[in-house]
Amino acid sequence: ARMAREMSRRLSSSKAEKGVGGKVLNSGWGSLPVRRSLESLVYDGFVMIGDACSTTVPLYGEGIGPAMYSALLAAEALGDQVKEGRVRLKHLWDFNLTYVDLEGRRNAKLDVFRMLHQAVTNEEISLAMRKHLLDERMFVNFNFEEMDEGKITNVVRMVPRFLSGKALSLVRKLLLAKGTMEKVNSLYEKYPREPEKFEDWVSSVYS
């Protein structure tokens, strides 16, 4: 927060020097949610976008772009409904479906990737690259579902001969991440098309 205030002060001073007037009317700060998006972004007469519903990118916390994108999706999905006064949950549900299909599922996978990234060391990542368990494309697309499980299995078999105990630990982490992403994908494929089934879906997620 201190750094943000200092950057704001410098920006204001710079503008003043250039003859651009203005004053700060209000300022503040808040916690940035870095996790998968909330399970639902709508309720009766209520829509959430941006940081309020954790649309930030879980891997690195970028929030302005996702907030604007979630606002755009909400406007496109709900514009006509709101104009006509249809703001009950069943009328707003299309925003959930659109967001989950385009962003929610991806953010849930990135949350798994974030947890993996926090659990491994730079040395383990280098080892995974050398053994071709991971490639650059996976890091660019964040798609660990494409990880070749057969290749990992072969490396596991080589552990006693070629790899250290740390390498075996890495393989376990990669397999866990791959399996978790597959489960996430399966859960989001079953996201309810109507709100009446939402509670049952949430129960299946946390069971």
Coordinates of N, CA and C in Angstrom, one line a residue:
A1 N 0.8 -1.2 0.0 CA 0.0 0.0 0.0 C 0.9 1.2 0.0
R2 N 2.0 1.2 0.8 CA 2.9 2.4 0.8 C 3.5 2.7 -0.5
M3 N 3.9 1.6 -1.3 CA 4.4 1.8 -2.6 C 3.4 2.4 -3.6
A4 N 2.2 1.9 -3.5 CA 1.1 2.4 -4.4 C 0.9 3.9 -4.1
R5 N 0.8 4.3 -2.8 CA 0.6 5.7 -2.5 C 1.7 6.6 -3.0
E6 N 3.0 6.1 -2.9 CA 4.1 6.8 -3.4 C 4.1 7.0 -4.9
M7 N 3.7 5.9 -5.6 CA 3.6 6.0 -7.1 C 2.5 7.0 -7.5
S8 N 1.4 7.0 -6.7 CA 0.3 7.9 -7.0 C 0.8 9.3 -6.8
R9 N 1.5 9.5 -5.7 CA 2.0 10.9 -5.4 C 2.9 11.4 -6.5
R10 N 3.8 10.5 -6.9 CA 4.8 10.9 -8.0 C 4.0 11.2 -9.3
L11 N 3.0 10.4 -9.6 CA 2.2 10.6 -10.8 C 1.5 12.0 -10.7
S12 N 0.9 12.3 -9.6 CA 0.2 13.5 -9.4 C 1.2 14.7 -9.5
S13 N 2.4 14.6 -8.9 CA 3.4 15.7 -9.0 C 3.8 15.9 -10.4
S14 N 4.0 14.8 -11.2 CA 4.4 14.9 -12.6 C 3.4 15.6 -13.4
K15 N 2.1 15.3 -13.2 CA 1.0 15.9 -13.9 C 0.9 17.4 -13.6
A16 N 1.2 17.7 -12.3 CA 1.1 19.1 -11.9 C 2.2 19.9 -12.6
E17 N 3.4 19.3 -12.7 CA 4.5 20.0 -13.3 C 4.2 20.3 -14.8
K18 N 3.4 19.5 -15.4 CA 3.0 19.6 -16.8 C 1.8 20.5 -17.0
G19 N 1.3 21.1 -15.9 CA 0.2 22.0 -16.0 C -1.2 21.3 -16.0
V20 N -1.2 20.0 -15.6 CA -2.4 19.2 -15.5 C -2.9 19.3 -14.1
G21 N -4.1 20.0 -13.9 CA -4.6 20.2 -12.6 C -5.4 19.0 -12.1
G22 N -5.8 19.1 -10.8 CA -6.6 18.0 -10.2 C -6.2 17.7 -8.8
K23 N -7.1 17.0 -8.1 CA -6.7 16.6 -6.7 C -7.3 15.3 -6.4
V24 N -6.7 14.6 -5.4 CA -7.2 13.3 -5.0 C -8.5 13.5 -4.2
L25 N -9.6 12.9 -4.6 CA -10.8 13.0 -3.8 C -11.0 11.9 -2.8
N26 N -10.4 10.8 -3.1 CA -10.5 9.7 -2.2 C -9.5 8.6 -2.6
S27 N -9.0 7.9 -1.6 CA -8.0 6.8 -1.9 C -8.2 5.7 -0.9
G28 N -7.6 4.6 -1.3 CA -7.7 3.5 -0.4 C -7.1 2.2 -1.0
W29 N -7.1 1.1 -0.3 CA -6.5 -0.1 -0.8 C -7.3 -1.3 -0.2
G30 N -7.1 -2.4 -0.8 CA -7.8 -3.6 -0.3 C -7.0 -4.8 -0.7
S31 N -7.4 -5.9 -0.1 CA -6.7 -7.2 -0.4 C -7.1 -7.7 -1.8
L32 N -6.2 -8.3 -2.5 CA -6.4 -8.8 -3.9 C -6.6 -10.3 -3.8
P33 N -7.8 -10.8 -4.1 CA -8.0 -12.3 -4.1 C -7.3 -13.0 -5.2
V34 N -6.4 -13.9 -4.8 CA -5.7 -14.7 -5.8 C -6.1 -16.1 -5.7
R35 N -7.1 -16.5 -6.4 CA -7.7 -17.9 -6.3 C -8.6 -18.0 -7.5
R36 N -9.2 -19.2 -7.6 CA -10.2 -19.4 -8.7 C -11.4 -18.5 -8.5
S37 N -12.1 -18.2 -9.5 CA -13.3 -17.3 -9.4 C -14.3 -18.0 -8.5
L38 N -15.2 -17.2 -8.0 CA -16.3 -17.7 -7.2 C -17.2 -18.6 -8.0
E39 N -17.9 -19.5 -7.4 CA -18.7 -20.5 -8.1 C -19.9 -19.9 -8.8
S40 N -20.4 -18.8 -8.3 CA -21.5 -18.1 -8.9 C -21.3 -16.6 -8.8
L41 N -21.7 -15.8 -9.9 CA -21.5 -14.4 -9.9 C -22.8 -13.6 -9.9
V42 N -23.9 -14.3 -9.7 CA -25.2 -13.7 -9.8 C -26.1 -14.2 -8.7
Y43 N -27.1 -13.4 -8.4 CA -28.2 -13.8 -7.5 C -29.4 -12.9 -7.9
D44 N -30.5 -13.0 -7.2 CA -31.7 -12.2 -7.6 C -31.3 -10.7 -7.5
G45 N -31.4 -10.0 -8.7 CA -31.1 -8.6 -8.7 C -29.7 -8.2 -8.4
F46 N -28.7 -9.1 -8.6 CA -27.4 -8.9 -8.1 C -26.4 -9.5 -9.1
V47 N -25.4 -8.8 -9.5 CA -24.3 -9.3 -10.4 C -23.0 -8.8 -9.9
M48 N -22.0 -9.7 -9.8 CA -20.6 -9.3 -9.4 C -19.7 -9.4 -10.6
I49 N -18.7 -8.5 -10.6 CA -17.7 -8.5 -11.6 C -16.4 -8.1 -10.9
G50 N -15.3 -8.4 -11.6 CA -14.0 -8.0 -11.1 C -13.5 -8.6 -9.8
D51 N -12.7 -7.9 -9.0 CA -12.1 -8.4 -7.8 C -13.1 -8.9 -6.8
A52 N -14.3 -8.4 -6.9 CA -15.4 -8.8 -5.9 C -15.7 -10.2 -6.0
C53 N -15.5 -10.8 -7.2 CA -15.8 -12.3 -7.3 C -14.6 -13.0 -7.8
S54 N -13.4 -12.5 -7.5 CA -12.1 -13.2 -7.7 C -11.9 -13.5 -9.2
T55 N -12.1 -12.5 -10.0 CA -11.8 -12.8 -11.5 C -10.3 -12.5 -11.8
T56 N -9.5 -12.2 -10.8 CA -8.1 -12.0 -11.0 C -7.4 -13.3 -11.5
V57 N -6.4 -13.1 -12.3 CA -5.6 -14.3 -12.8 C -4.9 -14.9 -11.6
P58 N -5.2 -16.2 -11.2 CA -4.6 -16.7 -10.0 C -3.1 -16.8 -10.0
L59 N -2.5 -17.0 -11.1 CA -1.1 -17.2 -11.2 C -0.3 -16.0 -10.8
Y60 N -0.7 -14.8 -11.2 CA 0.1 -13.6 -11.0 C -0.7 -12.4 -10.5
G61 N -2.0 -12.6 -10.3 CA -2.8 -11.5 -9.6 C -3.2 -10.4 -10.5
E62 N -3.1 -10.5 -11.8 CA -3.5 -9.4 -12.7 C -5.0 -9.3 -12.7
G63 N -5.5 -8.0 -12.4 CA -6.9 -7.9 -12.2 C -7.7 -6.9 -13.1
I64 N -7.0 -5.9 -13.6 CA -7.7 -4.9 -14.4 C -8.4 -5.5 -15.6
G65 N -7.5 -6.2 -16.4 CA -8.1 -6.8 -17.6 C -9.2 -7.7 -17.4
P66 N -9.0 -8.7 -16.5 CA -10.1 -9.6 -16.2 C -11.4 -8.9 -15.7
A67 N -11.2 -7.9 -14.9 CA -12.4 -7.1 -14.4 C -13.2 -6.5 -15.5
M68 N -12.4 -5.9 -16.5 CA -13.1 -5.3 -17.6 C -13.7 -6.3 -18.5
Y69 N -13.1 -7.5 -18.6 CA -13.6 -8.5 -19.5 C -14.9 -9.1 -18.8
S70 N -14.9 -9.3 -17.5 CA -16.1 -9.8 -16.9 C -17.2 -8.8 -17.0
A71 N -16.9 -7.5 -17.0 CA -17.9 -6.5 -17.1 C -18.5 -6.6 -18.6
L72 N -17.6 -6.8 -19.5 CA -18.1 -6.9 -20.9 C -19.0 -8.1 -21.1
L73 N -18.6 -9.3 -20.5 CA -19.4 -10.5 -20.6 C -20.7 -10.3 -20.0
A74 N -20.7 -9.6 -18.8 CA -22.0 -9.4 -18.1 C -22.9 -8.5 -19.0
A75 N -22.4 -7.5 -19.6 CA -23.2 -6.6 -20.4 C -23.8 -7.3 -21.6
E76 N -22.9 -8.1 -22.2 CA -23.4 -8.9 -23.4 C -24.4 -9.9 -23.1
A77 N -24.2 -10.6 -21.9 CA -25.2 -11.7 -21.5 C -26.5 -11.2 -20.9
L78 N -26.4 -10.0 -20.3 CA -27.6 -9.6 -19.5 C -28.2 -8.2 -19.9
G79 N -27.6 -7.6 -20.9 CA -28.1 -6.3 -21.3 C -29.6 -6.2 -21.6
D80 N -30.1 -7.1 -22.4 CA -31.5 -7.1 -22.8 C -32.4 -7.5 -21.6
Q81 N -31.9 -8.4 -20.8 CA -32.7 -8.9 -19.6 C -32.9 -7.7 -18.7
V82 N -31.8 -7.0 -18.4 CA -31.9 -5.8 -17.4 C -32.8 -4.7 -18.0
K83 N -32.6 -4.4 -19.3 CA -33.5 -3.4 -19.9 C -35.0 -3.7 -19.8
E84 N -35.3 -5.0 -19.8 CA -36.7 -5.4 -19.7 C -37.1 -5.7 -18.3
G85 N -36.2 -5.4 -17.3 CA -36.6 -5.6 -15.9 C -36.6 -7.0 -15.5
R86 N -36.0 -7.9 -16.2 CA -35.9 -9.4 -15.8 C -34.6 -9.6 -15.1
V87 N -34.6 -9.5 -13.7 CA -33.4 -9.5 -13.0 C -33.5 -10.6 -11.9
R88 N -34.4 -11.6 -12.0 CA -34.3 -12.7 -11.1 C -33.2 -13.6 -11.4
L89 N -32.8 -14.4 -10.5 CA -31.7 -15.3 -10.7 C -31.7 -16.1 -12.0
K90 N -32.9 -16.6 -12.3 CA -33.0 -17.4 -13.5 C -32.8 -16.6 -14.8
H91 N -33.0 -15.3 -14.7 CA -32.8 -14.4 -15.8 C -31.3 -14.0 -16.0
L92 N -30.6 -14.0 -14.9 CA -29.2 -13.6 -14.9 C -28.2 -14.8 -15.0
W93 N -28.7 -16.0 -15.0 CA -27.9 -17.2 -15.0 C -27.0 -17.3 -16.2
D94 N -27.4 -16.8 -17.3 CA -26.6 -16.9 -18.6 C -25.2 -16.3 -18.4
F95 N -25.1 -15.3 -17.5 CA -23.8 -14.7 -17.3 C -22.9 -15.7 -16.6
N96 N -23.4 -16.5 -15.7 CA -22.6 -17.6 -15.1 C -22.1 -18.5 -16.1
L97 N -23.0 -18.9 -17.0 CA -22.6 -19.9 -18.0 C -21.6 -19.4 -18.9
T98 N -21.7 -18.1 -19.4 CA -20.8 -17.5 -20.3 C -19.4 -17.4 -19.6
Y99 N -19.4 -16.9 -18.4 CA -18.2 -16.7 -17.7 C -17.4 -18.0 -17.4
V100 N -18.2 -19.0 -16.9 CA -17.6 -20.3 -16.6 C -16.9 -20.9 -17.9
D101 N -17.6 -20.8 -19.0 CA -17.1 -21.4 -20.2 C -15.8 -20.7 -20.7
L102 N -15.8 -19.3 -20.6 CA -14.7 -18.5 -21.2 C -13.6 -18.2 -20.2
E103 N -13.9 -18.2 -18.9 CA -12.9 -17.8 -17.9 C -12.8 -18.6 -16.7
G104 N -14.0 -19.0 -16.1 CA -14.0 -19.7 -14.8 C -13.3 -21.0 -14.8
R105 N -13.4 -21.8 -15.8 CA -12.7 -23.1 -15.9 C -11.2 -22.9 -16.0
R106 N -10.8 -21.9 -16.8 CA -9.4 -21.6 -17.0 C -8.8 -21.1 -15.7
N107 N -9.5 -20.2 -15.0 CA -9.0 -19.7 -13.7 C -8.8 -20.8 -12.7
A108 N -9.8 -21.8 -12.7 CA -9.7 -22.9 -11.7 C -8.4 -23.7 -12.0
K109 N -8.1 -23.9 -13.3 CA -6.9 -24.7 -13.6 C -5.7 -23.9 -13.3
L110 N -5.7 -22.6 -13.5 CA -4.6 -21.8 -13.1 C -4.3 -21.8 -11.6
D111 N -5.4 -21.9 -10.9 CA -5.2 -22.0 -9.4 C -4.5 -23.2 -9.0
V112 N -4.7 -24.3 -9.7 CA -4.0 -25.5 -9.5 C -2.5 -25.3 -9.9
F113 N -2.3 -24.7 -11.0 CA -1.0 -24.4 -11.5 C -0.2 -23.5 -10.5
R114 N -0.9 -22.5 -9.9 CA -0.3 -21.7 -8.9 C 0.2 -22.5 -7.7
M115 N -0.7 -23.4 -7.3 CA -0.3 -24.2 -6.1 C 0.9 -25.1 -6.4
L116 N 0.9 -25.6 -7.7 CA 2.1 -26.4 -8.1 C 3.3 -25.6 -8.1
H117 N 3.2 -24.4 -8.7 CA 4.3 -23.5 -8.9 C 4.9 -23.1 -7.5
Q118 N 4.1 -23.0 -6.5 CA 4.5 -22.6 -5.2 C 5.2 -23.8 -4.5
A119 N 4.8 -25.0 -4.9 CA 5.3 -26.2 -4.3 C 6.7 -26.7 -4.8
V120 N 7.0 -26.3 -6.1 CA 8.3 -26.8 -6.7 C 9.3 -25.8 -6.7
T121 N 10.6 -26.2 -6.8 CA 11.7 -25.3 -6.8 C 12.2 -25.1 -8.2
N122 N 13.0 -24.1 -8.4 CA 13.6 -23.8 -9.8 C 14.3 -25.0 -10.3
E123 N 15.0 -25.7 -9.3 CA 15.8 -26.8 -9.7 C 14.9 -28.0 -10.2
E124 N 13.8 -28.1 -9.6 CA 12.8 -29.2 -10.0 C 12.2 -28.8 -11.4
I125 N 11.9 -27.6 -11.6 CA 11.4 -27.2 -12.9 C 12.4 -27.4 -14.0
S126 N 13.7 -27.1 -13.7 CA 14.8 -27.3 -14.7 C 14.9 -28.8 -15.0
L127 N 14.8 -29.6 -13.9 CA 14.9 -31.1 -14.1 C 13.7 -31.6 -15.0
A128 N 12.5 -31.1 -14.7 CA 11.4 -31.5 -15.5 C 11.5 -31.2 -17.0
M129 N 12.1 -30.0 -17.2 CA 12.4 -29.6 -18.6 C 13.4 -30.5 -19.3
R130 N 14.5 -30.8 -18.5 CA 15.5 -31.6 -19.1 C 15.0 -33.0 -19.4
K131 N 14.1 -33.6 -18.6 CA 13.6 -34.9 -18.8 C 12.4 -34.9 -19.7
H132 N 12.0 -33.7 -20.2 CA 10.9 -33.6 -21.1 C 9.6 -34.0 -20.5
L133 N 9.5 -33.8 -19.2 CA 8.2 -34.0 -18.6 C 7.3 -32.7 -18.8
L134 N 7.9 -31.6 -19.0 CA 7.2 -30.3 -19.3 C 7.9 -29.7 -20.5
D135 N 7.2 -28.9 -21.2 CA 7.8 -28.1 -22.3 C 7.3 -26.7 -22.2
E136 N 7.9 -25.8 -23.0 CA 7.6 -24.4 -23.0 C 6.1 -24.2 -23.2
R137 N 5.5 -25.0 -24.1 CA 4.2 -24.8 -24.5 C 3.2 -24.9 -23.3
M138 N 3.5 -25.8 -22.4 CA 2.7 -26.0 -21.2 C 2.7 -24.7 -20.3
F139 N 3.9 -24.1 -20.2 CA 4.0 -22.9 -19.4 C 3.3 -21.7 -20.1
V140 N 3.4 -21.7 -21.4 CA 2.7 -20.6 -22.1 C 1.2 -20.7 -22.0
N141 N 0.7 -21.9 -22.3 CA -0.7 -22.2 -22.3 C -1.3 -22.6 -21.0
F142 N -0.4 -22.9 -20.0 CA -0.8 -23.3 -18.7 C -1.7 -24.6 -18.8
N143 N -1.3 -25.5 -19.7 CA -2.2 -26.7 -19.9 C -1.4 -27.9 -19.5
F144 N -1.5 -28.2 -18.3 CA -0.8 -29.4 -17.8 C -1.5 -30.7 -18.1
E145 N -2.8 -30.5 -18.6 CA -3.5 -31.7 -18.9 C -2.9 -32.5 -20.1
E146 N -2.0 -31.8 -20.9 CA -1.3 -32.4 -22.0 C -0.1 -33.1 -21.5
M147 N 0.2 -33.1 -20.3 CA 1.4 -33.8 -19.8 C 1.3 -35.3 -20.1
D148 N 2.3 -35.8 -20.6 CA 2.3 -37.2 -21.1 C 2.5 -38.2 -19.9
E149 N 1.5 -38.8 -19.4 CA 1.5 -39.6 -18.2 C 2.4 -40.8 -18.4
G150 N 2.4 -41.4 -19.7 CA 3.3 -42.5 -20.0 C 4.7 -42.1 -19.8
K151 N 5.1 -40.9 -20.3 CA 6.5 -40.5 -20.2 C 6.9 -40.3 -18.7
I152 N 5.9 -39.8 -17.9 CA 6.2 -39.7 -16.5 C 6.4 -41.0 -15.8
T153 N 5.6 -42.0 -16.2 CA 5.7 -43.3 -15.7 C 7.0 -43.9 -16.0
N154 N 7.5 -43.7 -17.2 CA 8.8 -44.2 -17.6 C 9.9 -43.6 -16.7
V155 N 9.8 -42.3 -16.5 CA 10.8 -41.6 -15.6 C 10.8 -42.2 -14.2
V156 N 9.6 -42.5 -13.7 CA 9.4 -43.1 -12.4 C 10.2 -44.4 -12.3
R157 N 10.1 -45.2 -13.4 CA 10.8 -46.5 -13.4 C 12.3 -46.3 -13.4
M158 N 12.7 -45.2 -13.9 CA 14.2 -44.9 -14.0 C 14.7 -44.4 -12.7
V159 N 13.9 -44.0 -11.8 CA 14.3 -43.3 -10.6 C 15.4 -44.0 -9.8
P160 N 15.3 -45.3 -9.6 CA 16.4 -46.0 -8.8 C 17.7 -45.9 -9.5
R161 N 17.7 -45.8 -10.9 CA 19.0 -45.8 -11.6 C 19.5 -44.4 -11.9
F162 N 18.6 -43.5 -12.3 CA 19.1 -42.2 -12.8 C 18.7 -41.0 -12.0
L163 N 17.6 -41.1 -11.2 CA 17.1 -39.9 -10.5 C 17.2 -39.9 -9.0
S164 N 17.3 -38.8 -8.4 CA 17.4 -38.7 -7.0 C 16.0 -38.7 -6.3
G165 N 16.0 -38.7 -5.0 CA 14.7 -38.7 -4.3 C 14.0 -37.4 -4.6
K166 N 14.7 -36.3 -4.8 CA 14.0 -35.0 -5.1 C 13.3 -35.2 -6.5
A167 N 13.8 -35.9 -7.4 CA 13.2 -36.0 -8.7 C 11.9 -36.8 -8.5
L168 N 11.9 -37.8 -7.7 CA 10.7 -38.6 -7.4 C 9.6 -37.8 -6.8
S169 N 10.0 -36.9 -5.9 CA 9.1 -35.9 -5.3 C 8.5 -35.0 -6.4
L170 N 9.3 -34.6 -7.3 CA 8.8 -33.7 -8.4 C 7.8 -34.5 -9.2
V171 N 8.1 -35.7 -9.6 CA 7.1 -36.5 -10.4 C 5.8 -36.7 -9.7
R172 N 5.8 -36.9 -8.4 CA 4.6 -37.0 -7.6 C 3.8 -35.7 -7.7
K173 N 4.5 -34.6 -7.6 CA 3.8 -33.3 -7.6 C 3.2 -33.1 -9.0
L174 N 3.9 -33.4 -10.1 CA 3.4 -33.3 -11.4 C 2.1 -34.1 -11.6
L175 N 2.2 -35.4 -11.2 CA 1.1 -36.3 -11.4 C -0.1 -35.8 -10.6
L176 N 0.1 -35.2 -9.4 CA -1.0 -34.7 -8.6 C -1.6 -33.5 -9.3
A177 N -0.8 -32.6 -9.8 CA -1.3 -31.4 -10.5 C -2.1 -31.9 -11.8
K178 N -1.6 -32.8 -12.5 CA -2.3 -33.3 -13.7 C -3.6 -33.9 -13.3
G179 N -3.6 -34.7 -12.3 CA -4.9 -35.4 -11.9 C -5.9 -34.3 -11.4
T180 N -5.4 -33.3 -10.6 CA -6.3 -32.3 -10.1 C -6.9 -31.5 -11.2
M181 N -6.1 -31.1 -12.2 CA -6.6 -30.4 -13.4 C -7.7 -31.1 -14.1
E182 N -7.5 -32.4 -14.3 CA -8.5 -33.3 -14.9 C -9.8 -33.3 -14.1
K183 N -9.7 -33.3 -12.8 CA -10.9 -33.3 -12.0 C -11.6 -32.0 -12.1
V184 N -10.8 -30.9 -12.1 CA -11.4 -29.5 -12.3 C -12.1 -29.4 -13.6
N185 N -11.5 -29.9 -14.6 CA -12.1 -29.8 -16.0 C -13.4 -30.6 -16.0
S186 N -13.4 -31.8 -15.4 CA -14.6 -32.6 -15.3 C -15.7 -31.9 -14.5
L187 N -15.4 -31.3 -13.4 CA -16.4 -30.6 -12.6 C -17.0 -29.4 -13.4
Y188 N -16.2 -28.7 -14.1 CA -16.7 -27.5 -14.8 C -17.5 -27.9 -16.0
E189 N -17.2 -29.1 -16.6 CA -18.0 -29.6 -17.7 C -19.5 -29.9 -17.2
K190 N -19.6 -30.1 -15.9 CA -20.9 -30.4 -15.4 C -21.6 -29.2 -14.7
Y191 N -21.0 -28.0 -15.0 CA -21.6 -26.8 -14.4 C -23.1 -26.7 -14.7
P192 N -24.0 -26.5 -13.8 CA -25.4 -26.5 -14.0 C -25.9 -25.5 -15.0
R193 N -26.7 -25.9 -15.9 CA -27.3 -25.0 -16.9 C -28.4 -24.2 -16.4
E194 N -29.0 -24.6 -15.2 CA -30.0 -23.8 -14.6 C -29.7 -23.7 -13.1
P195 N -30.1 -22.6 -12.4 CA -29.8 -22.3 -11.1 C -30.3 -23.4 -10.1
E196 N -31.4 -24.1 -10.4 CA -32.0 -25.0 -9.5 C -31.0 -26.2 -9.1
K197 N -30.1 -26.4 -10.0 CA -29.1 -27.5 -9.8 C -27.8 -27.1 -9.2
F198 N -27.7 -25.8 -8.9 CA -26.4 -25.2 -8.5 C -25.9 -25.8 -7.1
E199 N -26.8 -25.9 -6.1 CA -26.4 -26.3 -4.8 C -25.9 -27.8 -4.9
D200 N -26.5 -28.6 -5.7 CA -26.1 -30.0 -5.9 C -24.7 -30.0 -6.5
W201 N -24.4 -29.1 -7.4 CA -23.1 -29.0 -8.1 C -22.0 -28.6 -7.1
V202 N -22.3 -27.6 -6.3 CA -21.4 -27.1 -5.2 C -21.1 -28.2 -4.3
S203 N -22.1 -29.0 -3.9 CA -21.9 -30.1 -3.0 C -20.9 -31.2 -3.6
S204 N -21.0 -31.4 -4.9 CA -20.2 -32.3 -5.6 C -18.7 -31.8 -5.7
V205 N -18.6 -30.5 -5.7 CA -17.2 -29.9 -5.8 C -16.5 -30.1 -4.5
Y206 N -17.2 -29.9 -3.4 CA -16.6 -29.9 -2.1 C -16.7 -31.2 -1.3
S207 N -17.3 -32.2 -2.0 CA -17.4 -33.5 -1.3 C -16.1 -34.3 -1.4

